[in-house]
Short mmCIF file of C-alpha atoms in Angstrom, two decimals:
data_model
loop_
_atom_site.label_atom_id
_atom_site.label_comp_id
_atom_site.label_asym_id
_atom_site.label_seq_id
_atom_site.Cartn_x
_atom_site.Cartn_y
_atom_site.Cartn_z
CA MET A 1 36.80 21.30 -34.29
CA PRO A 2 35.49 23.66 -33.20
CA VAL A 3 31.31 22.16 -32.38
CA GLN A 4 29.72 25.49 -33.50
CA LEU A 5 31.24 24.76 -36.61
CA THR A 6 31.08 21.23 -36.66
CA THR A 7 27.39 22.27 -36.63
CA ALA A 8 26.81 24.58 -39.30
CA LEU A 9 29.12 22.12 -41.64
CA ARG A 10 26.32 19.65 -40.80
CA VAL A 11 23.00 21.79 -41.63
CA VAL A 12 24.72 22.91 -45.03
CA GLY A 13 26.28 18.73 -45.84
CA THR A 14 22.94 18.02 -44.90
CA SER A 15 20.71 20.61 -47.29
CA LEU A 16 22.95 20.50 -50.28
CA PHE A 17 22.29 17.01 -49.98
CA ALA A 18 17.76 17.33 -50.28
CA LEU A 19 19.02 19.42 -53.02
CA ALA A 20 19.92 17.18 -54.79
CA VAL A 21 17.88 14.44 -54.32
CA LEU A 22 15.20 16.77 -55.13
CA GLY A 23 16.55 17.64 -58.28
CA GLY A 24 17.61 14.01 -59.37
CA ILE A 25 13.96 12.68 -58.57
CA LEU A 26 12.27 15.46 -60.61
CA ALA A 27 14.99 15.35 -63.45
CA ALA A 28 13.93 11.67 -63.10
CA TYR A 29 10.51 12.11 -63.13
CA VAL A 30 10.82 13.99 -66.57
CA THR A 31 12.10 12.24 -68.06
CA GLY A 32 10.83 9.17 -66.86
CA TYR A 33 14.65 6.59 -68.54
CA GLN A 34 13.92 3.40 -67.75
CA PHE A 35 16.58 0.78 -66.93
CA ILE A 36 14.64 -2.25 -67.38
CA HIS A 37 10.41 -2.71 -68.20
CA THR A 38 8.57 -5.64 -69.27
CA GLU A 39 6.99 -5.38 -73.10
CA LYS A 40 3.53 -3.67 -71.56
CA HIS A 41 6.06 -2.32 -68.39
CA TYR A 42 4.05 -4.19 -65.98
CA LEU A 43 7.02 -4.18 -64.13
CA SER A 44 10.03 -1.61 -64.76
CA PHE A 45 12.70 0.08 -63.57
CA GLY A 46 13.69 3.86 -63.73
CA LEU A 47 15.66 6.50 -63.09
CA TYR A 48 13.10 7.42 -60.17
CA GLY A 49 13.41 4.60 -58.67
CA ALA A 50 16.76 4.19 -59.17
CA ILE A 51 17.05 7.56 -57.45
CA LEU A 52 14.75 6.36 -54.33
CA GLY A 53 16.48 3.30 -53.40
CA LEU A 54 19.82 4.66 -53.64
CA HIS A 55 18.49 7.86 -51.22
CA LEU A 56 16.80 5.06 -49.20
CA LEU A 57 20.41 2.70 -48.59
CA ILE A 58 22.68 6.37 -47.71
CA GLN A 59 19.68 7.05 -45.09
CA SER A 60 19.69 3.37 -43.85
CA LEU A 61 23.15 3.07 -43.37
CA PHE A 62 23.56 6.71 -41.74
CA ALA A 63 20.81 4.97 -39.15
CA PHE A 64 23.20 1.99 -38.78
CA LEU A 65 25.45 4.21 -38.14
CA GLU A 66 24.83 6.52 -35.47
CA HIS A 67 22.65 3.54 -33.69
CA ARG A 68 25.29 1.34 -33.41
CA ARG A 69 28.22 4.58 -32.34
CA MET A 70 25.25 4.75 -29.77
CA ARG A 71 25.08 1.24 -28.29
CA ARG A 72 29.06 1.86 -28.53
CA ALA A 73 28.33 4.89 -25.96
CA GLY A 74 28.60 2.98 -22.93
CA GLN A 75 32.47 2.47 -23.80
CA ALA A 76 33.54 5.16 -25.44
CA LEU A 77 31.48 7.87 -23.98
CA LYS A 78 33.44 9.76 -21.60
CA LEU A 79 31.63 12.41 -19.28
CA PRO A 80 32.62 15.74 -19.67
CA SER A 81 32.61 15.61 -15.46
CA ARG A 82 35.70 14.45 -13.14
CA ARG A 83 33.50 12.25 -11.42
CA ARG A 84 31.09 9.76 -13.57
CA GLY A 85 27.55 10.23 -10.88
CA SER A 86 25.88 6.82 -9.65
CA VAL A 87 22.83 6.35 -11.65
CA ALA A 88 20.03 3.94 -10.00
CA LEU A 89 17.05 3.06 -11.71
CA CYS A 90 14.07 1.96 -11.28
CA ILE A 91 11.23 -0.27 -11.58
CA ALA A 92 7.80 -0.29 -11.39
CA ALA A 93 4.93 -2.91 -11.82
CA TYR A 94 1.67 -3.68 -11.62
CA GLN A 95 0.12 -6.90 -12.39
CA GLU A 96 2.86 -6.27 -15.33
CA ASP A 97 1.98 -9.26 -18.45
CA PRO A 98 5.20 -11.37 -17.71
CA ASP A 99 6.28 -11.34 -21.09
CA TYR A 100 6.69 -6.95 -21.00
CA LEU A 101 8.43 -7.48 -17.62
CA ARG A 102 11.11 -10.25 -18.34
CA LYS A 103 12.04 -7.75 -21.57
CA CYS A 104 12.17 -5.26 -19.60
CA LEU A 105 14.32 -7.48 -16.72
CA ARG A 106 16.76 -8.06 -19.67
CA SER A 107 16.67 -4.32 -20.95
CA ALA A 108 17.58 -3.04 -18.24
CA GLN A 109 20.51 -5.54 -17.21
CA ARG A 110 22.16 -4.87 -20.76
CA ILE A 111 21.67 -0.81 -20.09
CA SER A 112 26.07 0.26 -21.02
CA PHE A 113 26.41 1.72 -17.13
CA PRO A 114 29.26 0.07 -14.89
CA ASP A 115 28.07 -0.05 -11.79
CA LEU A 116 24.20 0.70 -12.63
CA LYS A 117 21.75 -0.40 -10.12
CA VAL A 118 18.68 -1.66 -10.41
CA VAL A 119 15.86 -1.70 -8.49
CA MET A 120 12.23 -2.63 -9.23
CA VAL A 121 9.05 -1.99 -6.67
CA VAL A 122 6.24 -4.09 -7.18
CA ASP A 123 2.62 -2.49 -6.01
CA GLY A 124 1.23 -5.84 -4.74
CA ASN A 125 2.46 -8.65 -1.90
CA ARG A 126 -0.33 -10.98 -2.29
CA GLN A 127 0.33 -14.88 -3.45
CA GLU A 128 -0.79 -13.79 -6.98
CA ASP A 129 1.66 -10.29 -7.05
CA ALA A 130 4.67 -13.13 -6.33
CA TYR A 131 5.17 -13.54 -10.07
CA MET A 132 6.46 -10.93 -10.46
CA LEU A 133 8.62 -11.47 -8.05
CA ASP A 134 10.10 -15.03 -9.56
CA ILE A 135 10.81 -13.01 -12.87
CA PHE A 136 12.39 -11.02 -11.27
CA HIS A 137 14.61 -13.95 -10.03
CA GLU A 138 14.64 -16.02 -13.13
CA VAL A 139 16.30 -12.59 -15.27
CA LEU A 140 18.49 -11.11 -12.64
CA GLY A 141 18.50 -13.56 -9.29
CA GLY A 142 20.79 -16.65 -8.91
CA THR A 143 23.64 -14.11 -7.42
CA GLU A 144 25.27 -12.67 -4.52
CA GLN A 145 24.47 -8.97 -6.43
CA ALA A 146 20.40 -9.65 -6.57
CA GLY A 147 17.98 -9.29 -2.99
CA PHE A 148 14.83 -8.36 -2.89
CA PHE A 149 11.80 -8.76 0.41
CA VAL A 150 8.47 -8.82 0.47
CA TRP A 151 7.01 -5.98 3.05
CA ARG A 152 3.94 -6.03 4.55
CA SER A 153 2.94 -1.93 4.53
CA ASN A 154 4.76 0.70 2.60
CA PHE A 155 5.62 3.64 3.95
CA HIS A 156 2.38 5.26 4.90
CA GLU A 157 0.38 2.28 5.73
CA ALA A 158 0.81 -0.26 8.30
CA GLY A 159 0.16 -3.69 6.43
CA GLU A 160 -2.24 -6.25 8.55
CA GLY A 161 -0.83 -7.49 11.60
CA GLU A 162 2.72 -4.99 11.72
CA THR A 163 3.68 -3.12 14.89
CA GLU A 164 5.70 0.15 14.44
CA ALA A 165 8.51 -2.30 16.37
CA SER A 166 8.12 -4.50 13.28
CA LEU A 167 6.85 -1.32 11.14
CA ARG A 168 10.49 0.39 11.61
CA GLU A 169 12.33 -3.50 11.16
CA GLY A 170 10.24 -2.87 7.73
CA MET A 171 11.78 0.37 6.57
CA ASP A 172 15.47 -0.47 7.07
CA ARG A 173 14.88 -3.75 6.37
CA VAL A 174 14.10 -2.41 2.58
CA ARG A 175 16.63 0.86 3.24
CA ASP A 176 19.64 -2.25 3.47
CA VAL A 177 18.30 -4.75 0.63
CA VAL A 178 18.35 -2.28 -1.67
CA ARG A 179 21.50 -0.36 -0.63
CA ALA A 180 23.34 -3.61 -0.62
CA SER A 181 21.87 -5.03 -3.96
CA THR A 182 22.97 -4.12 -7.23
CA PHE A 183 20.52 -5.75 -8.92
CA SER A 184 16.61 -5.25 -5.47
CA CYS A 185 12.71 -6.11 -5.95
CA ILE A 186 10.60 -5.66 -3.49
CA MET A 187 6.94 -5.95 -3.12
CA GLN A 188 4.88 -3.94 -0.90
CA LYS A 189 1.37 -3.23 0.12
CA TRP A 190 -0.96 -1.37 -2.94
CA GLY A 191 -0.56 1.96 -2.81
CA GLY A 192 -0.85 2.94 -5.91
CA LYS A 193 2.46 4.44 -8.07
CA ARG A 194 3.50 7.38 -6.95
CA GLU A 195 3.99 4.82 -3.44
CA VAL A 196 6.57 2.47 -5.02
CA MET A 197 8.85 5.43 -6.42
CA TYR A 198 8.71 6.89 -2.98
CA THR A 199 10.19 3.45 -1.85
CA ALA A 200 12.71 3.35 -3.95
CA PHE A 201 13.23 7.05 -4.07
CA LYS A 202 13.12 6.71 0.26
CA ALA A 203 15.20 3.97 -0.33
CA LEU A 204 18.11 4.62 -2.13
CA GLY A 205 18.51 8.83 -0.45
CA ASP A 206 21.16 9.75 -1.02
CA SER A 207 23.28 7.28 -1.91
CA VAL A 208 22.92 7.34 -5.33
CA ASP A 209 23.53 11.01 -7.58
CA TYR A 210 21.43 10.10 -10.00
CA ILE A 211 17.51 8.45 -10.87
CA GLN A 212 15.79 6.40 -13.74
CA VAL A 213 12.36 6.25 -13.87
CA CYS A 214 10.46 3.79 -16.04
CA ASP A 215 7.53 1.55 -15.94
CA SER A 216 7.85 -2.52 -16.14
CA ASP A 217 6.93 -2.58 -19.57
CA THR A 218 9.72 -1.44 -20.98
CA VAL A 219 12.57 -1.84 -23.23
CA LEU A 220 15.40 0.45 -22.42
CA ASP A 221 18.63 0.60 -24.48
CA PRO A 222 21.51 0.19 -23.71
CA ALA A 223 22.72 3.16 -24.53
CA CYS A 224 20.00 5.48 -23.20
CA THR A 225 21.34 6.11 -19.54
CA ILE A 226 24.76 7.20 -20.44
CA GLU A 227 23.41 9.23 -22.86
CA MET A 228 21.35 10.93 -20.69
CA LEU A 229 23.79 11.23 -17.96
CA ARG A 230 25.94 13.48 -20.77
CA VAL A 231 23.57 15.52 -21.08
CA LEU A 232 22.51 16.42 -17.13
CA GLU A 233 26.49 16.48 -16.82
CA GLU A 234 27.61 19.48 -19.38
CA ASP A 235 24.60 21.33 -18.19
CA PRO A 236 24.55 22.33 -14.34
CA GLN A 237 21.60 23.93 -14.98
CA VAL A 238 19.36 21.20 -15.98
CA GLY A 239 17.62 19.33 -13.40
CA GLY A 240 15.48 16.33 -15.56
CA VAL A 241 16.53 14.40 -18.34
CA GLY A 242 13.38 12.62 -20.90
CA GLY A 243 13.72 9.83 -23.29
CA ASP A 244 12.01 8.82 -26.61
CA VAL A 245 9.49 6.73 -25.56
CA GLN A 246 7.38 4.53 -28.28
CA PRO A 247 4.95 2.13 -28.51
CA PRO A 248 5.84 -0.91 -30.39
CA ALA A 249 6.60 -2.11 -33.46
CA LYS A 250 4.37 -0.14 -35.93
CA GLY A 251 1.95 -2.85 -37.58
CA MET A 252 1.21 -4.40 -34.26
CA ALA A 253 -1.86 -4.95 -31.98
CA VAL A 254 -1.41 -1.74 -28.78
CA GLU A 255 -4.46 -1.32 -26.52
CA ASP A 256 -5.17 1.34 -25.39
CA ASP A 257 -3.85 0.97 -21.88
CA GLN A 258 -0.28 0.93 -23.66
CA VAL A 259 -0.81 3.46 -25.16
CA GLN A 260 -1.88 5.91 -22.16
CA ALA A 261 1.38 4.31 -20.03
CA ALA A 262 2.85 5.58 -23.36
CA GLN A 263 2.05 9.14 -23.14
CA PHE A 264 2.55 9.03 -19.95
CA ARG A 265 6.11 7.69 -19.79
CA ALA A 266 6.59 10.39 -21.62
CA THR A 267 6.43 13.17 -20.16
CA GLU A 268 7.92 11.60 -16.99
CA ALA A 269 11.80 12.88 -15.82
CA TRP A 270 13.44 9.13 -16.91
CA SER A 271 17.15 11.04 -15.07
CA VAL A 272 16.58 13.18 -12.34
CA HIS A 273 18.96 14.36 -10.00
CA GLN A 274 18.67 13.07 -6.80
CA ARG A 275 18.47 16.86 -4.61
CA HIS A 276 14.99 16.90 -6.11
CA VAL A 277 13.31 13.81 -6.07
CA SER A 278 14.88 12.49 -1.94
CA ARG A 279 14.65 15.82 -0.40
CA GLU A 280 12.55 15.08 2.33
CA GLN A 281 9.10 16.68 2.74
#
């Protein structure tokens, strides 16, 4: 069935369903029919409540089916291109809350995308930053697929005691660890988020087709990579795709910096074609 016809049928069906619900609610309100009620109507259940309950049940059912479809996308969805592009997920970390970092890395581990490369770059190489490397080893380490490197410098500023030769050696080491490992962690001299992203992009170079980025307090949906890659592969005019970034669950206390971080990440391109991010200036 053509995509346009399918979309039109969905729009018509959704509109008719909305009208039916609205009509049912209006009729229930006018008639005021009660299924169950106490003597003084302290507790009652009428036609109006029944229609609202049915509406909520149907919405929940379709939401569950859509969520299940997305989670199975890693196995069921086939990209339209002849060759599936390779993807690297780059995680920017800076003095992250340990619980948030664990949740982020575990969600990255659950992403339904074959051969996904995960690169975490820590903005800081001091002793007080070492706990993030420990968490990396706890969640993603322990196998031959994992690698790490603590760098005294970054690509734009040499660390204490670095010589030109050792700086070049460090750059090569960063690139080798990132390219050879499925999961890699680089700790480097503090330089800000842009410096962290530059390290990841520079080390990856042209070894992958797409780069996905997030902060270290982000919990990723298992289908996020393949869903965003599908959009990129379907239209060559699209150079970047943003994810649906949401703050913590409703009812939880949210600090101002968390809200600002969520708002900032909502404007980021989570998947960017390599030619836009790894080209040297």
